[in-house]
XYZ file of N, CA and C in Angstrom:
564
model
N 2.223 -49.824 30.169
C 1.481 -49.819 28.996
C 0.386 -48.809 29.018
N -0.273 -48.608 30.189
C -1.250 -47.598 30.433
C -0.768 -46.148 30.240
N 0.427 -45.992 30.704
C 1.082 -44.640 30.470
C 1.304 -44.283 29.067
N 1.718 -45.280 28.357
C 2.004 -45.085 26.909
C 0.625 -44.742 26.188
N -0.358 -45.432 26.472
C -1.726 -45.184 25.910
C -2.143 -43.691 26.199
N -1.905 -43.237 27.524
C -2.232 -41.987 27.938
C -1.540 -40.893 27.054
N -0.378 -41.108 26.616
C 0.426 -40.249 25.885
C 0.108 -40.395 24.354
N 0.085 -41.587 23.909
C -0.007 -41.877 22.448
C -1.394 -41.530 21.911
N -2.452 -41.821 22.573
C -3.795 -41.579 22.024
C -4.044 -40.135 21.818
N -3.837 -39.241 22.775
C -4.105 -37.808 22.544
C -3.122 -37.225 21.434
N -1.881 -37.731 21.448
C -0.898 -37.267 20.504
C -1.407 -37.589 19.081
N -1.846 -38.830 18.854
C -2.311 -39.146 17.536
C -3.619 -38.431 17.161
N -4.471 -38.248 18.187
C -5.704 -37.555 17.996
C -5.402 -36.009 17.528
N -4.526 -35.446 18.226
C -4.171 -34.121 17.964
C -3.426 -33.962 16.580
N -2.695 -34.833 16.242
C -2.051 -34.945 14.864
C -3.149 -34.992 13.839
N -4.120 -35.913 13.935
C -5.112 -36.041 12.966
C -5.980 -34.758 12.864
N -6.304 -34.172 13.995
C -7.027 -32.910 13.949
C -6.301 -31.801 13.207
N -4.963 -31.744 13.530
C -4.154 -30.767 12.783
C -3.983 -31.042 11.268
N -3.947 -32.271 10.965
C -3.794 -32.688 9.561
C -5.164 -32.259 8.775
N -6.332 -32.582 9.384
C -7.581 -32.291 8.750
C -7.759 -30.682 8.700
N -7.492 -30.020 9.778
C -7.522 -28.501 9.745
C -6.661 -28.003 8.744
N -5.422 -28.387 8.594
C -4.526 -27.830 7.546
C -5.108 -28.231 6.128
N -5.612 -29.372 5.986
C -6.167 -29.747 4.641
C -7.372 -28.787 4.281
N -8.237 -28.575 5.294
C -9.360 -27.678 5.025
C -8.919 -26.256 4.734
N -8.036 -25.808 5.541
C -7.561 -24.437 5.312
C -6.882 -24.253 3.932
N -6.097 -25.286 3.504
C -5.467 -25.268 2.267
C -6.509 -25.273 1.176
N -7.513 -26.108 1.288
C -8.529 -26.193 0.260
C -9.274 -24.870 0.177
N -9.636 -24.334 1.326
C -10.420 -22.977 1.324
C -9.466 -21.895 0.600
N -8.216 -21.892 0.962
C -7.313 -20.959 0.285
C -7.336 -21.137 -1.241
N -7.254 -22.393 -1.653
C -7.205 -22.635 -3.129
C -8.518 -22.175 -3.812
N -9.597 -22.364 -3.107
C -10.926 -21.931 -3.674
C -11.112 -20.527 -3.762
N -10.534 -19.824 -2.813
C -10.846 -18.345 -2.763
C -9.660 -17.488 -3.278
N -8.498 -18.132 -3.577
C -7.378 -17.308 -4.053
C -7.685 -16.531 -5.273
N -8.437 -17.000 -6.223
C -8.775 -16.211 -7.472
C -9.621 -15.087 -7.111
N -10.592 -15.241 -6.276
C -11.557 -14.202 -5.871
C -10.858 -13.037 -5.144
N -9.876 -13.475 -4.168
C -8.991 -12.503 -3.510
C -8.253 -11.669 -4.380
N -7.583 -12.331 -5.325
C -6.841 -11.576 -6.337
C -7.626 -10.654 -7.134
N -8.862 -11.100 -7.592
C -9.733 -10.251 -8.312
C -10.138 -9.015 -7.541
N -10.550 -9.198 -6.247
C -10.934 -8.030 -5.405
C -9.762 -7.062 -5.280
N -8.582 -7.629 -5.030
C -7.395 -6.799 -4.881
C -7.039 -5.896 -6.171
N -7.257 -6.608 -7.302
C -7.042 -5.927 -8.652
C -8.111 -4.787 -8.754
N -9.360 -5.115 -8.504
C -10.421 -4.107 -8.609
C -10.165 -2.955 -7.765
N -9.756 -3.215 -6.443
C -9.460 -2.226 -5.510
C -8.328 -1.349 -5.955
N -7.203 -1.877 -6.505
C -6.056 -1.057 -7.084
C -6.502 -0.298 -8.250
N -7.406 -0.840 -9.090
C -7.894 0.024 -10.311
C -8.706 1.111 -9.866
N -9.590 0.992 -8.854
C -10.362 2.084 -8.306
C -9.522 3.141 -7.657
N -8.441 2.686 -7.045
C -7.522 3.656 -6.396
C -6.734 4.392 -7.386
N -6.362 3.715 -8.480
C -5.601 4.384 -9.563
C -6.433 5.484 -10.213
N -7.743 5.133 -10.369
C -8.765 6.120 -10.989
C -8.846 7.325 -10.035
N -8.948 7.022 -8.783
C -9.183 8.046 -7.704
C -7.965 8.972 -7.635
N -6.729 8.498 -7.714
C -5.639 9.319 -7.464
C -5.081 10.015 -8.784
N -5.577 9.508 -9.936
C -5.120 10.079 -11.162
C -6.339 10.075 -12.071
N -7.255 11.022 -11.665
C -8.631 10.959 -12.321
C -8.606 11.480 -13.739
N -7.473 12.093 -14.253
C -7.500 12.662 -15.624
C -7.141 11.542 -16.565
N -6.739 10.419 -16.061
C -6.367 9.318 -17.077
C -7.636 8.492 -17.325
N -7.624 8.050 -18.585
C -8.655 7.158 -18.998
C -8.256 5.815 -19.123
N -6.943 5.508 -19.192
C -6.332 4.218 -19.130
C -4.922 4.276 -18.492
N -4.433 3.103 -18.082
C -3.167 3.014 -17.449
C -2.334 1.919 -18.026
N -1.067 2.256 -18.262
C -0.065 1.342 -18.771
C 0.930 0.849 -17.691
N 1.122 -0.384 -17.501
C 1.938 -0.833 -16.349
C 3.412 -0.824 -16.883
N 4.292 -0.338 -15.957
C 5.666 -0.239 -16.227
C 6.462 -0.709 -15.031
N 7.736 -1.176 -15.201
C 8.574 -1.532 -14.029
C 9.849 -0.678 -14.146
N 10.414 -0.455 -12.913
C 11.583 0.368 -12.795
C 12.285 -0.026 -11.648
N 13.663 -0.160 -11.791
C 14.488 -0.378 -10.608
C 15.106 0.884 -10.043
N 14.784 1.027 -8.662
C 15.305 2.133 -7.975
C 16.025 1.754 -6.665
N 17.254 2.124 -6.516
C 18.038 1.710 -5.393
C 18.105 0.197 -5.186
N 18.125 -0.479 -6.308
C 18.296 -1.939 -6.219
C 16.936 -2.776 -6.081
N 15.843 -2.093 -5.946
C 14.546 -2.791 -5.800
C 13.636 -2.443 -7.054
N 13.017 -3.465 -7.503
C 12.092 -3.263 -8.648
C 10.746 -2.779 -8.203
N 10.186 -1.750 -8.805
C 8.854 -1.265 -8.553
C 7.995 -1.353 -9.793
N 6.719 -1.504 -9.597
C 5.723 -1.461 -10.668
C 5.019 -0.064 -10.548
N 4.883 0.649 -11.608
C 4.156 1.885 -11.594
C 3.264 1.922 -12.799
N 2.317 2.835 -12.812
C 1.364 2.909 -13.985
C 1.467 4.280 -14.560
N 1.566 4.386 -15.858
C 1.469 5.664 -16.628
C 0.031 5.861 -17.034
N -0.559 7.034 -16.608
C -1.920 7.403 -16.903
C -1.916 8.016 -18.313
N -2.837 7.597 -19.110
C -2.988 8.246 -20.520
C -4.331 8.694 -20.640
N -4.511 9.687 -21.458
C -5.800 10.321 -21.745
C -6.275 9.569 -23.058
N -7.512 9.989 -23.479
C -8.128 9.219 -24.618
C -7.300 9.311 -25.777
N -6.507 10.304 -26.000
C -5.636 10.431 -27.134
C -4.243 9.695 -26.940
N -4.026 9.072 -25.912
C -2.814 8.336 -25.616
C -1.633 9.222 -25.065
N -2.018 10.308 -24.671
C -0.908 11.269 -24.080
C -0.828 11.039 -22.661
N 0.429 10.985 -22.095
C 0.684 10.854 -20.679
C 0.054 12.072 -19.907
N -0.770 11.758 -18.924
C -1.332 12.742 -18.037
C -0.970 12.551 -16.593
N -0.360 11.376 -16.280
C -0.005 11.223 -14.862
C 0.563 9.810 -14.629
N 0.828 9.621 -13.315
C 1.494 8.337 -12.935
C 0.800 7.910 -11.565
N 0.798 6.646 -11.325
C 0.414 6.114 -10.036
C 1.481 5.103 -9.625
N 1.802 5.152 -8.283
C 2.791 4.194 -7.741
C 2.279 3.707 -6.395
N 2.354 2.408 -6.206
C 2.007 1.896 -4.840
C 3.332 1.511 -4.159
N 3.479 2.060 -2.955
C 4.551 1.795 -2.105
C 4.145 1.303 -0.752
N 5.064 0.851 -0.022
C 4.776 0.372 1.336
C 5.925 0.666 2.308
N 5.574 0.787 3.567
C 6.587 1.012 4.657
C 6.021 0.447 5.834
N 6.897 0.433 6.934
C 6.456 -0.029 8.264
C 5.761 1.159 9.029
N 4.589 0.879 9.544
C 3.861 1.814 10.329
C 3.671 1.297 11.764
N 2.972 1.969 12.500
C 2.780 1.613 13.961
C 2.175 0.268 14.145
N 1.232 -0.130 13.301
C 0.497 -1.349 13.411
C 0.987 -2.379 12.443
N 2.003 -2.234 11.748
C 2.462 -3.173 10.725
C 2.738 -2.396 9.397
N 2.608 -3.191 8.305
C 2.935 -2.589 7.023
C 1.710 -1.759 6.596
N 2.095 -0.546 6.016
C 1.120 0.345 5.390
C 1.393 0.455 3.978
N 0.358 0.383 3.184
C 0.531 0.464 1.648
C -0.288 1.673 1.134
N 0.436 2.412 0.407
C -0.121 3.668 -0.164
C 0.014 3.793 -1.621
N -1.147 4.196 -2.351
C -1.043 4.497 -3.753
C -1.041 6.059 -3.875
N -0.031 6.477 -4.642
C 0.117 7.940 -4.818
C -0.045 8.245 -6.335
N -0.790 9.242 -6.588
C -1.021 9.684 -7.898
C -0.310 11.005 -8.160
N 0.225 11.207 -9.423
C 0.934 12.422 -9.740
C 0.490 12.953 -11.114
N 0.594 14.211 -11.393
C 0.285 14.738 -12.728
C 1.554 14.504 -13.538
N 1.472 14.944 -14.838
C 2.628 14.732 -15.725
C 3.824 15.508 -15.233
N 3.626 16.628 -14.451
C 4.701 17.393 -14.019
C 5.341 16.986 -12.689
N 4.765 15.841 -12.112
C 5.302 15.330 -10.865
C 4.552 15.821 -9.603
N 3.595 16.557 -9.750
C 2.868 17.137 -8.550
C 1.798 16.020 -8.070
N 1.720 15.912 -6.813
C 0.767 14.900 -6.235
C -0.672 15.251 -6.578
N -1.482 14.280 -7.148
C -2.794 14.594 -7.434
C -3.776 13.852 -6.356
N -3.148 12.991 -5.533
C -3.935 12.318 -4.589
C -3.226 11.018 -3.962
N -3.684 10.706 -2.765
C -3.125 9.365 -2.198
C -4.277 8.547 -1.713
N -4.170 7.250 -1.790
C -5.153 6.384 -1.224
C -4.389 5.327 -0.366
N -4.962 5.090 0.731
C -4.438 4.065 1.654
C -4.941 2.772 1.365
N -4.221 1.770 0.846
C -4.712 0.467 0.395
C -4.705 -0.480 1.604
N -3.641 -0.371 2.498
C -3.524 -1.315 3.683
C -3.003 -0.543 4.851
N -3.755 -0.605 5.973
C -3.331 0.024 7.152
C -3.941 -0.751 8.329
N -3.141 -0.945 9.402
C -3.629 -1.660 10.568
C -3.193 -0.914 11.816
N -3.361 0.367 11.863
C -2.900 1.165 12.955
C -4.082 1.341 14.099
N -3.825 2.072 15.034
C -4.705 2.297 16.137
C -5.889 3.062 15.717
N -7.126 2.531 15.931
C -8.326 3.236 15.636
C -8.468 4.579 16.445
N -8.800 5.660 15.785
C -8.968 6.965 16.403
C -7.576 7.672 16.412
N -6.548 7.093 16.076
C -5.271 7.698 15.947
C -4.619 7.495 14.605
N -3.883 6.447 14.408
C -3.244 6.203 13.169
C -4.181 5.968 12.031
N -5.335 5.417 12.287
C -6.399 5.144 11.249
C -6.877 6.507 10.701
N -6.684 7.626 11.466
C -7.001 8.921 10.899
C -6.273 9.335 9.646
N -5.242 8.521 9.292
C -4.595 8.738 8.053
C -5.446 8.505 6.799
N -6.599 7.775 7.025
C -7.522 7.478 5.938
C -8.499 8.737 5.705
N -8.355 9.747 6.613
C -9.324 10.901 6.518
C -8.929 11.802 5.352
N -9.920 12.361 4.674
C -9.642 13.202 3.495
C -8.749 14.425 3.978
N -9.025 14.880 5.172
C -8.265 16.029 5.714
C -6.781 15.789 5.666
N -6.376 14.555 6.073
C -4.934 14.279 6.064
C -4.416 13.970 4.729
N -5.145 13.171 3.959
C -4.700 12.792 2.540
C -4.693 14.016 1.688
N -5.518 14.955 1.855
C -5.481 16.194 0.990
C -4.285 17.084 1.252
N -3.629 16.896 2.405
C -2.485 17.687 2.613
C -1.297 17.500 1.600
N -1.359 16.360 0.937
C -0.320 15.958 -0.024
C -0.606 16.500 -1.411
N -1.815 16.811 -1.683
C -2.263 17.154 -3.017
C -1.595 18.508 -3.472
N -0.934 18.480 -4.605
C -0.387 19.793 -5.154
C 1.069 19.927 -4.857
N 1.536 19.084 -3.898
C 2.898 19.142 -3.496
C 3.857 18.232 -4.392
N 5.171 18.548 -4.323
C 6.133 17.764 -5.000
C 7.380 17.814 -4.349
N 8.300 16.946 -4.659
C 9.655 16.850 -4.065
C 9.583 16.140 -2.751
N 10.635 16.264 -1.982
C 10.830 15.609 -0.690
C 9.962 16.318 0.379
N 9.122 15.498 0.980
C 8.212 16.060 2.100
C 8.583 15.627 3.415
N 8.303 16.396 4.384
C 8.652 16.134 5.773
C 7.414 16.328 6.602
N 7.427 15.579 7.745
C 6.295 15.656 8.717
C 6.671 16.682 9.754
N 5.683 17.493 10.134
C 5.915 18.478 11.181
C 4.724 18.662 12.077
N 4.957 19.040 13.315
C 3.796 19.213 14.174
C 3.072 20.498 13.876
N 3.682 21.408 13.358
C 3.085 22.604 12.902
C 3.466 23.023 11.518
N 2.935 22.311 10.526
C 3.357 22.448 9.120
C 3.014 23.920 8.634
N 4.097 24.530 8.097
C 3.931 25.829 7.638
C 4.568 25.986 6.221
N 5.616 25.175 6.008
C 6.293 25.318 4.689
C 5.595 24.488 3.657
N 5.914 24.786 2.425
C 5.223 23.978 1.302
C 5.544 22.466 1.315
N 6.744 22.070 1.801
C 7.149 20.693 1.799
C 6.845 19.980 3.107
N 5.974 20.651 3.974
C 5.633 20.021 5.262
C 4.265 19.518 5.267
N 4.099 18.374 5.954
C 2.797 17.671 6.187
C 2.493 17.836 7.660
N 1.331 18.202 8.034
C 0.914 18.327 9.333
C 0.777 16.902 9.998
N 1.481 16.519 11.010
C 1.382 15.237 11.648
C -0.060 15.043 12.263
N -0.453 13.786 12.193
C -1.761 13.363 12.920
C -1.545 13.463 14.317
N -2.312 14.084 15.133
C -2.134 14.232 16.557
C -2.148 12.812 17.107
N -1.088 12.497 17.921
C -1.002 11.160 18.467
C -0.584 10.004 17.558
N -0.280 10.414 16.332
C 0.091 9.387 15.331
C 1.179 9.714 14.475
N 2.293 10.199 15.069
C 3.443 10.662 14.304
C 4.087 9.496 13.447
N 4.117 8.336 14.108
C 4.665 7.164 13.350
C 3.924 6.907 12.115
N 2.682 6.925 12.134
C 1.794 6.719 10.942
C 2.009 7.811 9.972
N 2.033 9.105 10.384
C 2.211 10.264 9.506
C 3.494 10.082 8.792
N 4.630 9.721 9.497
C 5.931 9.565 8.902
C 5.907 8.340 7.854
N 5.233 7.313 8.228
C 5.193 6.149 7.321
C 4.499 6.453 5.935
N 3.409 7.225 6.057
C 2.688 7.668 4.858
C 3.617 8.514 4.064
N 4.313 9.483 4.692
C 5.125 10.430 3.999
C 6.333 9.733 3.393
N 6.888 8.681 4.089
C 8.051 7.922 3.485
C 7.451 7.185 2.192
N 6.309 6.675 2.249
C 5.734 6.029 1.039
C 5.567 7.013 -0.160
N 4.992 8.174 0.225
C 4.809 9.256 -0.835
C 6.143 9.710 -1.399
N 7.097 9.859 -0.509
C 8.443 10.304 -0.932
C 9.060 9.205 -1.913
N 8.964 8.019 -1.543
C 9.475 6.943 -2.414
C 8.775 6.888 -3.752
N 7.457 7.101 -3.703
C 6.694 7.143 -5.009
C 7.202 8.317 -5.794
N 7.367 9.440 -5.181
C 7.907 10.587 -5.958
C 9.195 10.415 -6.571
N 10.096 9.665 -5.829
C 11.476 9.379 -6.421
C 11.242 8.372 -7.640
N 10.373 7.435 -7.473
C 10.147 6.443 -8.618
C 9.662 7.196 -9.852
N 8.639 8.163 -9.585
C 8.123 8.884 -10.722
C 9.235 9.881 -11.366
N 9.957 10.481 -10.553
C 10.967 11.331 -11.028
C 12.002 10.509 -11.938
N 12.367 9.345 -11.455
C 13.300 8.506 -12.273
C 12.603 8.026 -13.563
N 11.393 7.680 -13.429
C 10.532 7.155 -14.618
C 10.472 8.336 -15.638
N 10.184 9.479 -15.196
C 10.070 10.592 -16.075
C 11.384 10.912 -16.766
N 12.504 10.782 -16.091
C 13.797 11.043 -16.625
C 14.140 9.982 -17.743
N 13.636 8.786 -17.477
C 13.875 7.739 -18.602
C 12.934 7.784 -19.653
N 11.684 8.331 -19.395
C 10.533 8.238 -20.344
C 10.416 9.471 -21.274
N 10.825 10.558 -20.734
C 10.606 11.870 -21.487
C 11.745 12.137 -22.453
Protein backbone atom coordinates (compact mmCIF):
# COMPACT_ATOMS: atom_id res chain seq x y z
CA UNK A 1 0.00 0.00 0.00
CA UNK A 2 2.89 2.33 0.77
CA UNK A 3 4.36 1.81 -2.73
CA UNK A 4 0.97 2.71 -4.26
CA UNK A 5 0.88 5.99 -2.27
CA UNK A 6 4.43 6.82 -3.37
CA UNK A 7 3.33 6.60 -6.99
CA UNK A 8 -0.27 7.82 -6.81
CA UNK A 9 0.17 11.02 -4.76
CA UNK A 10 2.92 12.57 -6.97
CA UNK A 11 1.03 11.52 -10.10
CA UNK A 12 -2.21 13.17 -8.96
CA UNK A 13 -0.31 16.27 -7.80
CA UNK A 14 1.45 16.56 -11.15
CA UNK A 15 -1.84 16.11 -13.00
CA UNK A 16 -3.51 18.90 -10.94
CA UNK A 17 -0.54 21.22 -11.52
CA UNK A 18 -0.69 20.56 -15.28
CA UNK A 19 -4.45 21.10 -15.32
CA UNK A 20 -4.19 24.43 -13.49
CA UNK A 21 -1.26 25.58 -15.68
CA UNK A 22 -3.16 24.69 -18.85
CA UNK A 23 -6.25 26.57 -17.66
CA UNK A 24 -4.17 29.65 -16.79
CA UNK A 25 -2.37 29.61 -20.15
CA UNK A 26 -5.66 29.17 -21.99
CA UNK A 27 -7.21 32.06 -20.06
CA UNK A 28 -4.21 34.30 -20.75
CA UNK A 29 -4.39 33.43 -24.44
CA UNK A 30 -8.10 34.27 -24.58
CA UNK A 31 -7.51 37.61 -22.84
CA UNK A 32 -4.62 38.65 -25.09
CA UNK A 33 -5.71 37.19 -28.47
CA UNK A 34 -7.51 40.37 -29.58
CA UNK A 35 -4.57 42.59 -28.62
CA UNK A 36 -2.10 40.30 -30.42
CA UNK A 37 -4.28 40.38 -33.54
CA UNK A 38 -4.57 44.18 -33.33
CA UNK A 39 -0.79 44.63 -33.04
CA UNK A 40 -0.22 42.25 -35.97
CA UNK A 41 -2.74 44.18 -38.07
CA UNK A 42 -1.11 47.53 -37.20
CA UNK A 43 2.34 46.13 -38.00
CA UNK A 44 1.12 44.86 -41.38
CA UNK A 45 -0.50 48.23 -42.16
CA UNK A 46 2.74 50.09 -41.33
CA UNK A 47 4.71 47.66 -43.49
CA UNK A 48 2.26 48.13 -46.40
CA UNK A 49 2.67 51.89 -46.15
CA UNK A 50 6.47 51.53 -45.98
CA UNK A 51 6.82 49.28 -49.05
CA UNK A 52 4.20 51.07 -51.17
CA UNK A 53 4.43 54.66 -49.96
CA UNK A 54 2.67 56.14 -53.00
CA UNK A 55 -0.63 54.51 -51.95
CA UNK A 56 -3.08 56.34 -49.71
CA UNK A 57 -5.31 53.29 -49.25
CA UNK A 58 -5.20 49.55 -49.81
CA UNK A 59 -7.81 47.15 -51.12
CA UNK A 60 -7.56 43.50 -50.05
CA UNK A 61 -7.77 40.88 -52.80
CA UNK A 62 -7.29 37.12 -52.98
CA UNK A 63 -5.71 35.07 -55.75
CA UNK A 64 -4.95 31.39 -56.24
CA UNK A 65 -1.46 30.68 -57.60
CA UNK A 66 -0.17 27.14 -58.09
CA UNK A 67 -3.04 25.75 -56.03
CA UNK A 68 -2.51 28.00 -52.98
CA UNK A 69 -4.63 31.02 -52.10
CA UNK A 70 -2.80 34.27 -51.34
CA UNK A 71 -4.00 37.59 -50.02
CA UNK A 72 -2.51 40.70 -51.58
CA UNK A 73 -3.33 44.39 -51.44
CA UNK A 74 -3.84 46.82 -54.29
CA UNK A 75 -2.51 50.27 -53.40
CA UNK A 76 -4.67 53.16 -54.57
CA UNK A 77 -3.94 56.87 -54.71
CA UNK A 78 -6.38 59.54 -53.49
CA UNK A 79 -8.17 59.42 -56.86
CA UNK A 80 -8.71 55.66 -56.64
CA UNK A 81 -6.12 54.78 -59.29
CA UNK A 82 -3.90 51.75 -58.80
CA UNK A 83 -0.37 52.81 -57.87
CA UNK A 84 1.03 49.53 -56.57
CA UNK A 85 0.66 46.22 -54.80
CA UNK A 86 1.81 44.59 -51.58
CA UNK A 87 2.10 40.88 -50.94
CA UNK A 88 3.13 38.96 -47.83
CA UNK A 89 4.86 35.64 -48.44
CA UNK A 90 6.79 33.20 -46.31
CA UNK A 91 9.39 30.52 -46.72
CA UNK A 92 11.72 28.37 -44.63
CA UNK A 93 14.89 30.11 -43.55
CA UNK A 94 17.81 29.06 -41.37
CA UNK A 95 16.05 29.72 -38.05
CA UNK A 96 12.53 28.77 -39.09
CA UNK A 97 9.82 30.52 -41.05
CA UNK A 98 10.59 33.94 -42.51
CA UNK A 99 7.77 36.27 -43.54
CA UNK A 100 8.37 39.08 -46.01
CA UNK A 101 6.11 41.87 -47.25
CA UNK A 102 7.07 43.06 -50.73
CA UNK A 103 5.81 46.23 -52.37
CA UNK A 104 5.54 46.82 -56.12
CA UNK A 105 4.72 49.79 -58.29
CA UNK A 106 1.95 49.51 -60.88
CA UNK A 107 4.49 48.26 -63.46
CA UNK A 108 5.66 45.40 -61.22
CA UNK A 109 8.99 46.86 -60.06
CA UNK A 110 9.86 46.33 -56.42
CA UNK A 111 9.41 49.45 -54.29
CA UNK A 112 10.57 47.88 -51.03
CA UNK A 113 10.58 44.87 -48.76
CA UNK A 114 9.91 44.57 -45.03
CA UNK A 115 10.77 41.57 -42.92
CA UNK A 116 7.79 40.81 -40.71
CA UNK A 117 9.05 37.61 -39.07
CA UNK A 118 12.59 36.24 -38.84
CA UNK A 119 14.37 34.11 -36.27
CA UNK A 120 17.79 33.61 -37.78
CA UNK A 121 21.26 33.90 -36.28
CA UNK A 122 22.09 37.34 -34.80
CA UNK A 123 24.93 39.01 -36.68
CA UNK A 124 24.40 36.75 -39.72
CA UNK A 125 20.88 35.98 -40.95
CA UNK A 126 19.40 38.83 -38.94
CA UNK A 127 21.39 41.16 -41.21
CA UNK A 128 18.56 40.62 -43.70
CA UNK A 129 16.76 43.35 -41.75
CA UNK A 130 19.44 45.88 -42.70
CA UNK A 131 18.50 48.61 -45.16
CA UNK A 132 21.62 47.79 -47.19
CA UNK A 133 20.32 44.28 -47.92
CA UNK A 134 16.64 45.22 -48.32
CA UNK A 135 17.46 48.06 -50.72
CA UNK A 136 19.14 45.60 -53.13
CA UNK A 137 15.64 44.53 -54.21
CA UNK A 138 14.31 48.03 -54.90
CA UNK A 139 13.79 48.80 -58.59
CA UNK A 140 14.16 45.20 -59.70
CA UNK A 141 11.56 42.99 -61.33
CA UNK A 142 11.26 39.47 -62.66
CA UNK A 143 12.94 36.35 -61.30
CA UNK A 144 15.80 37.24 -58.94
CA UNK A 145 18.72 35.03 -57.92
CA UNK A 146 21.21 35.17 -55.07
CA UNK A 147 24.88 35.51 -55.93
CA UNK A 148 28.08 35.90 -53.94
CA UNK A 149 29.21 38.63 -56.34
CA UNK A 150 26.03 40.19 -57.71
CA UNK A 151 26.71 42.03 -60.94
CA UNK A 152 23.64 41.42 -63.13
CA UNK A 153 20.36 43.29 -62.77
CA UNK A 154 18.54 40.18 -61.58
CA UNK A 155 21.13 39.25 -58.92
CA UNK A 156 21.02 39.92 -55.18
CA UNK A 157 24.27 39.99 -53.18
CA UNK A 158 24.15 37.21 -50.57
CA UNK A 159 24.64 38.21 -46.95
CA UNK A 160 28.08 36.98 -45.89
CA UNK A 161 27.63 33.82 -43.84
CA UNK A 162 23.87 33.79 -44.37
CA UNK A 163 23.24 32.42 -47.85
CA UNK A 164 20.28 30.37 -46.61
CA UNK A 165 18.57 33.51 -45.32
CA UNK A 166 19.40 35.45 -48.49
CA UNK A 167 17.87 32.71 -50.63
CA UNK A 168 14.77 32.48 -48.40
CA UNK A 169 14.14 36.23 -48.71
CA UNK A 170 14.63 36.04 -52.48
CA UNK A 171 12.23 33.09 -52.78
CA UNK A 172 9.63 35.13 -50.88
CA UNK A 173 10.16 38.12 -53.17
CA UNK A 174 10.02 35.93 -56.29
CA UNK A 175 6.73 34.39 -55.15
CA UNK A 176 5.32 37.84 -54.42
CA UNK A 177 6.41 38.95 -57.89
CA UNK A 178 4.63 35.97 -59.44
CA UNK A 179 1.45 36.75 -57.49
CA UNK A 180 1.50 40.40 -58.61
CA UNK A 181 2.20 39.40 -62.19
CA UNK A 182 -0.82 37.08 -62.21
CA UNK A 183 -2.96 39.67 -60.40
CA UNK A 184 -2.07 42.33 -62.96
CA UNK A 185 -2.91 39.94 -65.77
CA UNK A 186 -6.36 39.41 -64.33
CA UNK A 187 -6.97 42.99 -63.16
CA UNK A 188 -5.75 45.08 -66.10
